[in-house]
């Protein structure tokens, strides 16, 4: 049987596929049976442990860079000066998607066949709680809001709990979509996040509708529609999960903006993770305790524990990497490198999982990127016009001649 599987893999995968499959399965010839104890992962368990050690080192480095004062006052350094950080962010962000997809994907498609999303998200939150508490103890300057104990129970229930619940829902549903649809298509659907955020903001009165923004959003939606029509393995369940996750994320951002605008507590990034992680953990416990994904094979959990550990460490390293990245680069630079990361992710996962990107999908994704660029420009122009109107109103409201002390 082992020889038959060797010949099967040799015929189905090229050299790149074999290397990635070897990383995921540990032993290509024997495969990983659903009820296996440690099985083939045991052969390459050292490789996954080595990856975990590297990730722990990266976390320590990112904590050090976060605690260290900035060497330059420039908040938007060029990408060339941030090349090591950009490469690290792309590898970590793309690596998290790669590992999670590898865990969820069926064995027949080159994955590990472990589609238990709530368990994985629960594990991510447990690690986040542990690491944020360690950082608070060792480097409290990284989370000033948490270190000063500014959050009361009332503040928590009003400002943190709703956002944490939305974050838990968005993370769980977005990762569940990987079970049903391809990584490339998910990245294409995510390009409409700005559209949903803007529409919801207009509906609740946070934004004023602009024709320029509306036209660019029409392009984004058209691009996503083209990508959907070009998807070879379109799945309505996967699309519904990803779209719902995107909508919940939009609601989270709207609620967060409303709380900040109303004078609610303003958390720094690390303090936010310190408070949101336990909230997400409790929220994810609800579907986990209901066994919505069926009975969990705990022997498989132990067999895959080095991969699950790596996934959790990558998730926390990503939070720290983004924190360091945004300290040295603007949101525009962050968005630009995000597009590069998405292109690499789409190309690599399409090659490994033998899921080609059709011409219609490529055209749709390009249309969405053009619409997203126009939308950002329209938003910047609207912000500049708003500032100019405020300055003009301030000048008009200032009296030309002010009464002096001796003026009658």
Coordinates of C-alpha atoms in Angstrom, one line a residue:
X1 CA 0.0 0.0 0.0
X2 CA 2.9 2.4 0.8
X3 CA 4.4 1.8 -2.7
X4 CA 1.0 2.5 -4.3
X5 CA 0.7 5.8 -2.5
X6 CA 4.3 6.8 -3.5
X7 CA 3.4 6.3 -7.1
X8 CA 0.1 8.2 -6.7
X9 CA 1.9 11.2 -5.1
X10 CA 4.6 11.1 -7.8
X11 CA 2.0 11.4 -10.5
X12 CA -0.2 14.0 -8.8
X13 CA 2.4 16.5 -7.5
X14 CA 5.5 18.1 -8.9
X15 CA 8.7 18.7 -6.8
X16 CA 7.3 21.8 -5.1
X17 CA 4.1 20.0 -4.2
X18 CA 6.1 17.1 -2.6
X19 CA 8.2 19.5 -0.5
X20 CA 5.0 21.2 0.9
X21 CA 3.2 17.9 1.3
X22 CA 6.2 16.5 3.1
X23 CA 6.1 19.5 5.5
X24 CA 2.4 18.9 6.1
X25 CA 2.2 15.2 6.4
X26 CA 5.6 14.3 7.6
X27 CA 5.7 11.1 5.4
X28 CA 4.2 11.2 2.0
X29 CA 4.1 7.5 1.3
X30 CA 2.0 6.4 4.3
X31 CA -0.4 9.4 4.6
X32 CA -2.2 10.3 7.8
X33 CA -5.2 8.1 8.7
X34 CA -8.1 9.7 10.6
X35 CA -7.6 7.5 13.6
X36 CA -3.8 7.3 13.6
X37 CA -2.0 7.9 16.8
X38 CA 1.2 9.9 16.1
X39 CA 1.8 8.3 12.7
X40 CA 3.6 10.1 9.9
X41 CA 3.9 13.4 11.6
X42 CA 6.3 11.8 14.1
X43 CA 9.0 11.5 11.4
X44 CA 9.1 15.3 10.9
X45 CA 8.0 16.4 14.3
X46 CA 11.5 17.8 14.8
X47 CA 10.9 20.1 11.8
X48 CA 7.7 21.5 13.3
X49 CA 9.4 22.0 16.7
X50 CA 12.2 23.8 15.0
X51 CA 9.6 26.1 13.4
X52 CA 8.1 26.7 16.8
X53 CA 11.5 27.6 18.3
X54 CA 12.1 30.1 15.4
X55 CA 8.7 31.6 16.1
X56 CA 9.4 32.0 19.8
X57 CA 12.7 33.7 18.9
X58 CA 10.8 36.0 16.5
X59 CA 8.3 36.9 19.2
X60 CA 11.1 37.8 21.6
X61 CA 12.7 40.0 18.8
X62 CA 9.4 41.8 18.1
X63 CA 8.8 42.4 21.8
X64 CA 12.3 43.9 22.0
X65 CA 11.7 46.2 19.0
X66 CA 8.3 47.2 20.4
X67 CA 9.8 48.2 23.7
X68 CA 12.8 50.0 22.2
X69 CA 12.3 53.7 21.4
X70 CA 12.0 54.7 17.7
X71 CA 15.4 55.5 16.1
X72 CA 13.7 57.9 13.7
X73 CA 10.8 60.4 14.2
X74 CA 9.6 59.6 10.6
X75 CA 6.4 57.7 10.8
X76 CA 6.4 56.7 7.2
X77 CA 9.7 55.2 6.2
X78 CA 10.2 53.9 2.6
X79 CA 9.7 50.3 1.9
X80 CA 13.4 49.8 1.0
X81 CA 14.3 50.9 4.6
X82 CA 11.8 48.5 6.0
X83 CA 12.6 45.5 3.7
X84 CA 13.4 43.0 6.6
X85 CA 10.2 44.0 8.4
X86 CA 8.2 43.8 5.2
X87 CA 9.5 40.4 4.3
X88 CA 8.9 39.2 7.9
X89 CA 5.3 40.5 7.9
X90 CA 4.5 38.9 4.5
X91 CA 6.0 35.5 5.6
X92 CA 4.2 35.5 8.9
X93 CA 0.8 36.7 7.6
X94 CA 1.0 34.4 4.6
X95 CA 2.3 31.6 6.7
X96 CA -0.6 31.7 9.1
X97 CA -3.0 31.4 6.1
X98 CA -0.9 28.5 4.7
X99 CA -0.7 26.6 8.0
X100 CA -4.4 27.0 8.8
X101 CA -5.4 25.9 5.3
X102 CA -3.1 23.0 5.5
X103 CA -4.8 21.9 8.8
X104 CA -8.3 22.3 7.5
X105 CA -7.9 20.9 3.9
X106 CA -8.8 17.3 3.2
X107 CA -6.0 14.8 3.0
X108 CA -7.0 14.1 -0.7
X109 CA -6.2 17.7 -1.5
X110 CA -2.8 17.7 0.3
X111 CA -4.0 18.9 3.7
X112 CA -4.1 17.3 7.1
X113 CA -7.9 16.8 7.2
X114 CA -8.6 18.4 10.6
X115 CA -11.5 20.9 9.9
X116 CA -12.1 21.9 13.6
X117 CA -12.1 25.6 13.3
X118 CA -13.4 26.5 16.8
X119 CA -10.8 24.3 18.5
X120 CA -8.0 26.1 16.6
X121 CA -9.3 29.6 17.3
X122 CA -9.8 28.6 20.9
X123 CA -6.1 27.5 21.0
X124 CA -5.0 30.8 19.4
X125 CA -6.9 32.8 22.1
X126 CA -5.4 30.7 24.9
X127 CA -1.9 31.4 23.7
X128 CA -2.7 35.1 23.2
X129 CA -4.0 35.3 26.9
X130 CA -0.8 33.6 28.1
X131 CA 1.6 35.7 26.1
X132 CA -0.1 39.0 26.8
X133 CA 0.0 38.3 30.5
X134 CA 3.7 37.4 30.3
X135 CA 4.4 40.7 28.4
X136 CA 2.4 42.7 30.9
X137 CA 4.6 41.3 33.7
X138 CA 8.0 41.6 31.8
X139 CA 7.4 44.7 29.7
X140 CA 4.4 46.7 31.0
X141 CA 5.4 49.8 29.0
X142 CA 4.1 48.0 25.9
X143 CA 0.6 48.1 27.2
X144 CA 0.2 51.3 29.2
X145 CA -3.6 51.1 29.4
X146 CA -3.5 47.6 30.9
X147 CA -0.6 48.4 33.1
X148 CA -2.4 51.3 34.7
X149 CA -5.6 49.3 35.3
X150 CA -7.8 51.9 33.7
X151 CA -10.5 49.4 32.7
X152 CA -13.4 49.0 35.1
X153 CA -16.1 46.4 34.8
X154 CA -18.5 49.0 33.4
X155 CA -15.9 50.1 30.8
X156 CA -15.3 46.4 29.9
X157 CA -18.9 45.6 29.4
X158 CA -19.6 48.7 27.4
X159 CA -16.4 49.2 25.3
X160 CA -14.5 45.9 25.1
X161 CA -17.0 43.0 25.3
X162 CA -19.0 43.9 22.2
X163 CA -15.9 44.3 20.1
X164 CA -14.4 41.1 21.5
X165 CA -17.5 39.1 20.6
X166 CA -17.5 40.6 17.0
X167 CA -13.8 39.8 16.7
X168 CA -14.4 36.2 17.8
X169 CA -17.2 35.8 15.2
X170 CA -15.2 37.3 12.4
X171 CA -12.1 35.1 13.1
X172 CA -14.1 31.9 13.5
X173 CA -16.3 32.4 10.4
X174 CA -13.4 33.6 8.2
X175 CA -11.3 30.6 9.1
X176 CA -14.3 28.3 8.6
X177 CA -14.5 29.5 5.0
X178 CA -11.1 27.8 4.3
X179 CA -12.8 24.5 4.6
X180 CA -15.1 25.2 1.7
X181 CA -13.4 27.6 -0.7
X182 CA -9.9 28.3 -2.0
X183 CA -7.5 30.7 -0.4
X184 CA -7.3 32.8 -3.5
X185 CA -11.0 33.3 -3.7
X186 CA -11.2 34.3 -0.1
X187 CA -8.6 37.0 -0.6
X188 CA -10.6 38.3 -3.5
X189 CA -13.8 38.4 -1.4
X190 CA -11.9 40.2 1.4
X191 CA -11.2 43.1 -1.0
X192 CA -14.8 44.2 -0.6
X193 CA -14.3 44.9 3.2
X194 CA -13.9 48.6 2.6
X195 CA -17.2 48.6 0.7
X196 CA -19.1 47.0 3.5
X197 CA -17.5 49.2 6.2
X198 CA -18.4 52.3 4.1
X199 CA -22.0 51.2 3.4
X200 CA -22.6 50.4 7.1
X201 CA -21.1 53.7 8.2
X202 CA -23.3 55.6 5.8
X203 CA -26.4 53.7 7.1
X204 CA -25.6 54.5 10.7
X205 CA -24.7 58.1 10.0
X206 CA -21.0 57.9 10.6
X207 CA -20.2 58.8 7.0
X208 CA -21.7 61.0 4.3
X209 CA -22.3 59.4 1.0
X210 CA -20.0 60.6 -1.8
X211 CA -20.5 60.0 -5.5
X212 CA -16.8 59.4 -5.9
X213 CA -16.8 56.8 -3.2
X214 CA -19.9 55.2 -4.5
X215 CA -18.5 54.9 -8.0
X216 CA -15.3 53.3 -6.7
X217 CA -17.3 50.9 -4.5
X218 CA -19.3 49.9 -7.6
X219 CA -16.0 48.9 -9.2
X220 CA -15.0 46.9 -6.1
X221 CA -18.3 45.0 -6.1
X222 CA -18.1 44.4 -9.8
X223 CA -14.6 42.9 -9.4
X224 CA -15.8 40.6 -6.6
X225 CA -18.7 39.5 -8.8
X226 CA -16.4 38.7 -11.7
X227 CA -14.2 36.7 -9.3
X228 CA -17.2 34.8 -8.1
X229 CA -18.3 34.0 -11.7
X230 CA -14.8 32.9 -12.6
X231 CA -14.4 30.6 -9.5
X232 CA -14.3 27.0 -10.7
X233 CA -15.3 25.5 -7.3
X234 CA -17.8 28.1 -6.1
X235 CA -19.4 27.1 -2.8
X236 CA -22.3 29.0 -1.5
X237 CA -21.6 28.0 2.1
X238 CA -18.0 29.1 2.0
X239 CA -19.0 32.4 0.3
X240 CA -21.7 32.9 2.9
X241 CA -19.3 32.3 5.8
X242 CA -16.6 34.7 4.4
X243 CA -19.2 37.4 3.5
X244 CA -20.7 37.1 7.0
X245 CA -17.3 37.3 8.6
X246 CA -16.5 40.4 6.5
X247 CA -19.8 42.0 7.6
X248 CA -19.1 41.3 11.3
X249 CA -15.7 42.8 10.9
X250 CA -17.3 45.9 9.4
X251 CA -19.7 46.1 12.3
X252 CA -16.7 45.7 14.7
X253 CA -14.9 48.6 13.1
X254 CA -18.0 50.8 13.2
X255 CA -18.6 50.1 16.8
X256 CA -15.0 50.7 17.7
X257 CA -15.0 54.1 15.9
X258 CA -18.3 55.0 17.6
X259 CA -16.8 54.2 21.1
X260 CA -13.6 56.2 20.4
X261 CA -15.6 59.2 19.1
X262 CA -17.9 59.2 22.1
X263 CA -15.0 59.5 24.5
X264 CA -14.8 55.8 25.4
X265 CA -11.6 54.2 26.6
X266 CA -8.8 54.3 24.0
X267 CA -6.6 51.2 24.2
X268 CA -3.2 50.8 22.7
X269 CA -2.8 47.8 20.4
X270 CA -1.2 45.5 22.9
X271 CA -3.6 46.4 25.7
X272 CA -6.4 45.8 23.3
X273 CA -5.2 42.3 22.6
X274 CA -4.7 41.8 26.4
X275 CA -8.4 42.5 26.9
X276 CA -9.9 41.2 23.7
X277 CA -8.2 37.7 23.8
X278 CA -10.1 36.5 27.0
X279 CA -13.3 37.9 25.6
X280 CA -12.8 36.0 22.3
X281 CA -11.9 32.9 24.3
X282 CA -15.2 33.0 26.2
X283 CA -17.2 33.8 23.1
X284 CA -15.6 30.9 21.1
X285 CA -16.3 28.5 24.0
X286 CA -20.0 28.8 23.2
X287 CA -20.0 27.1 19.8
X288 CA -17.1 24.9 20.9
X289 CA -19.2 23.5 23.8
X290 CA -22.1 22.9 21.5
X291 CA -20.0 20.6 19.3
X292 CA -21.2 22.4 16.2
X293 CA -18.4 20.7 14.2
X294 CA -19.0 17.2 15.7
X295 CA -16.9 15.2 18.1
X296 CA -13.3 16.1 18.2
X297 CA -10.8 13.2 17.7
X298 CA -8.4 14.0 20.6
X299 CA -5.9 11.4 19.4
X300 CA -5.6 13.5 16.2
X301 CA -5.1 16.6 18.2
X302 CA -2.1 15.0 19.9
X303 CA -0.8 13.7 16.5
X304 CA -1.0 17.2 15.1
X305 CA 0.1 19.1 18.2
X306 CA 3.3 20.5 16.8
X307 CA 1.4 21.9 13.8
X308 CA -1.3 23.4 16.0
X309 CA 1.4 24.9 18.3
X310 CA 3.0 26.5 15.2
X311 CA -0.3 27.9 14.1
X312 CA -0.9 29.5 17.5
X313 CA 2.6 31.0 17.7
X314 CA 2.3 32.4 14.1
X315 CA -1.0 34.0 15.1
X316 CA 0.6 35.8 18.1
X317 CA 3.7 36.7 16.2
X318 CA 1.5 38.3 13.5
X319 CA 0.0 40.6 16.1
X320 CA 3.4 41.8 17.3
X321 CA 4.7 42.1 13.7
X322 CA 1.8 44.3 12.7
X323 CA 2.3 46.4 15.9
X324 CA 6.0 47.0 15.0
X325 CA 5.2 47.6 11.3
X326 CA 2.7 50.3 12.0
X327 CA 5.1 52.1 14.2
X328 CA 7.5 52.6 11.3
X329 CA 5.1 52.8 8.3
X330 CA 1.9 54.5 7.3
X331 CA -1.4 52.7 6.7
X332 CA -0.9 53.3 3.0
X333 CA 2.4 51.4 3.0
X334 CA 0.8 48.7 5.0
X335 CA -2.0 48.4 2.5
X336 CA 0.4 48.3 -0.4
X337 CA 2.5 45.5 1.1
X338 CA -0.8 43.7 1.9
X339 CA -1.7 43.6 -1.8
X340 CA 1.8 42.1 -2.6
X341 CA 1.2 39.5 0.1
X342 CA -2.2 38.6 -1.3
X343 CA -0.8 38.1 -4.8
X344 CA 1.9 35.8 -3.5
X345 CA -0.6 33.9 -1.4
X346 CA -3.0 33.5 -4.3
X347 CA -0.3 32.3 -6.6
X348 CA 1.4 29.9 -4.1
X349 CA -1.9 28.2 -2.8
X350 CA -3.3 27.9 -6.3
X351 CA -0.2 26.0 -7.4
X352 CA -0.1 23.7 -4.4
X353 CA -3.7 22.8 -4.2
X354 CA -4.0 22.6 -8.0
X355 CA -6.7 25.2 -8.1
X356 CA -6.0 27.5 -11.0
X357 CA -7.0 31.2 -11.1
X358 CA -9.1 31.7 -14.1
X359 CA -8.7 34.8 -16.4
X360 CA -12.1 36.1 -15.3
X361 CA -11.0 35.8 -11.6
X362 CA -7.7 37.7 -12.4
X363 CA -9.6 40.4 -14.2
X364 CA -12.1 40.7 -11.4
X365 CA -9.3 41.0 -8.8
X366 CA -7.6 43.7 -10.8
X367 CA -10.8 45.6 -11.1
X368 CA -11.3 45.3 -7.3
X369 CA -7.8 46.7 -6.7
X370 CA -8.4 49.6 -9.0
X371 CA -11.7 50.4 -7.3
X372 CA -10.0 50.1 -3.9
X373 CA -7.3 52.5 -4.9
X374 CA -9.9 55.0 -6.2
X375 CA -11.9 54.6 -3.0
X376 CA -8.9 55.4 -0.9
X377 CA -8.1 58.5 -3.0
X378 CA -11.7 59.6 -2.8
X379 CA -11.7 59.2 1.0
X380 CA -8.4 61.3 1.2
X381 CA -9.9 64.0 -0.9
X382 CA -13.1 64.1 1.2
X383 CA -11.0 64.4 4.3
X384 CA -8.9 67.3 2.9
X385 CA -12.1 69.1 1.8
X386 CA -13.5 68.7 5.3
X387 CA -10.4 70.1 6.9
X388 CA -10.4 73.0 4.4
X389 CA -14.1 73.8 5.2
X390 CA -13.4 73.8 8.9
X391 CA -10.5 76.2 8.4
X392 CA -12.7 78.5 6.3
X393 CA -15.5 78.4 8.9
X394 CA -13.0 79.1 11.7
X395 CA -11.7 82.2 9.7
X396 CA -15.3 83.4 9.1
X397 CA -16.3 83.0 12.7
X398 CA -13.2 85.0 13.9
X399 CA -14.1 88.7 14.2
X400 CA -12.0 91.1 12.1
X401 CA -11.7 93.6 14.9
X402 CA -11.5 92.4 18.4
X403 CA -12.5 94.7 21.3
X404 CA -9.5 95.9 23.3
X405 CA -9.5 96.9 26.9
X406 CA -9.7 100.6 26.0
X407 CA -12.3 100.2 23.3
X408 CA -15.8 101.5 24.2

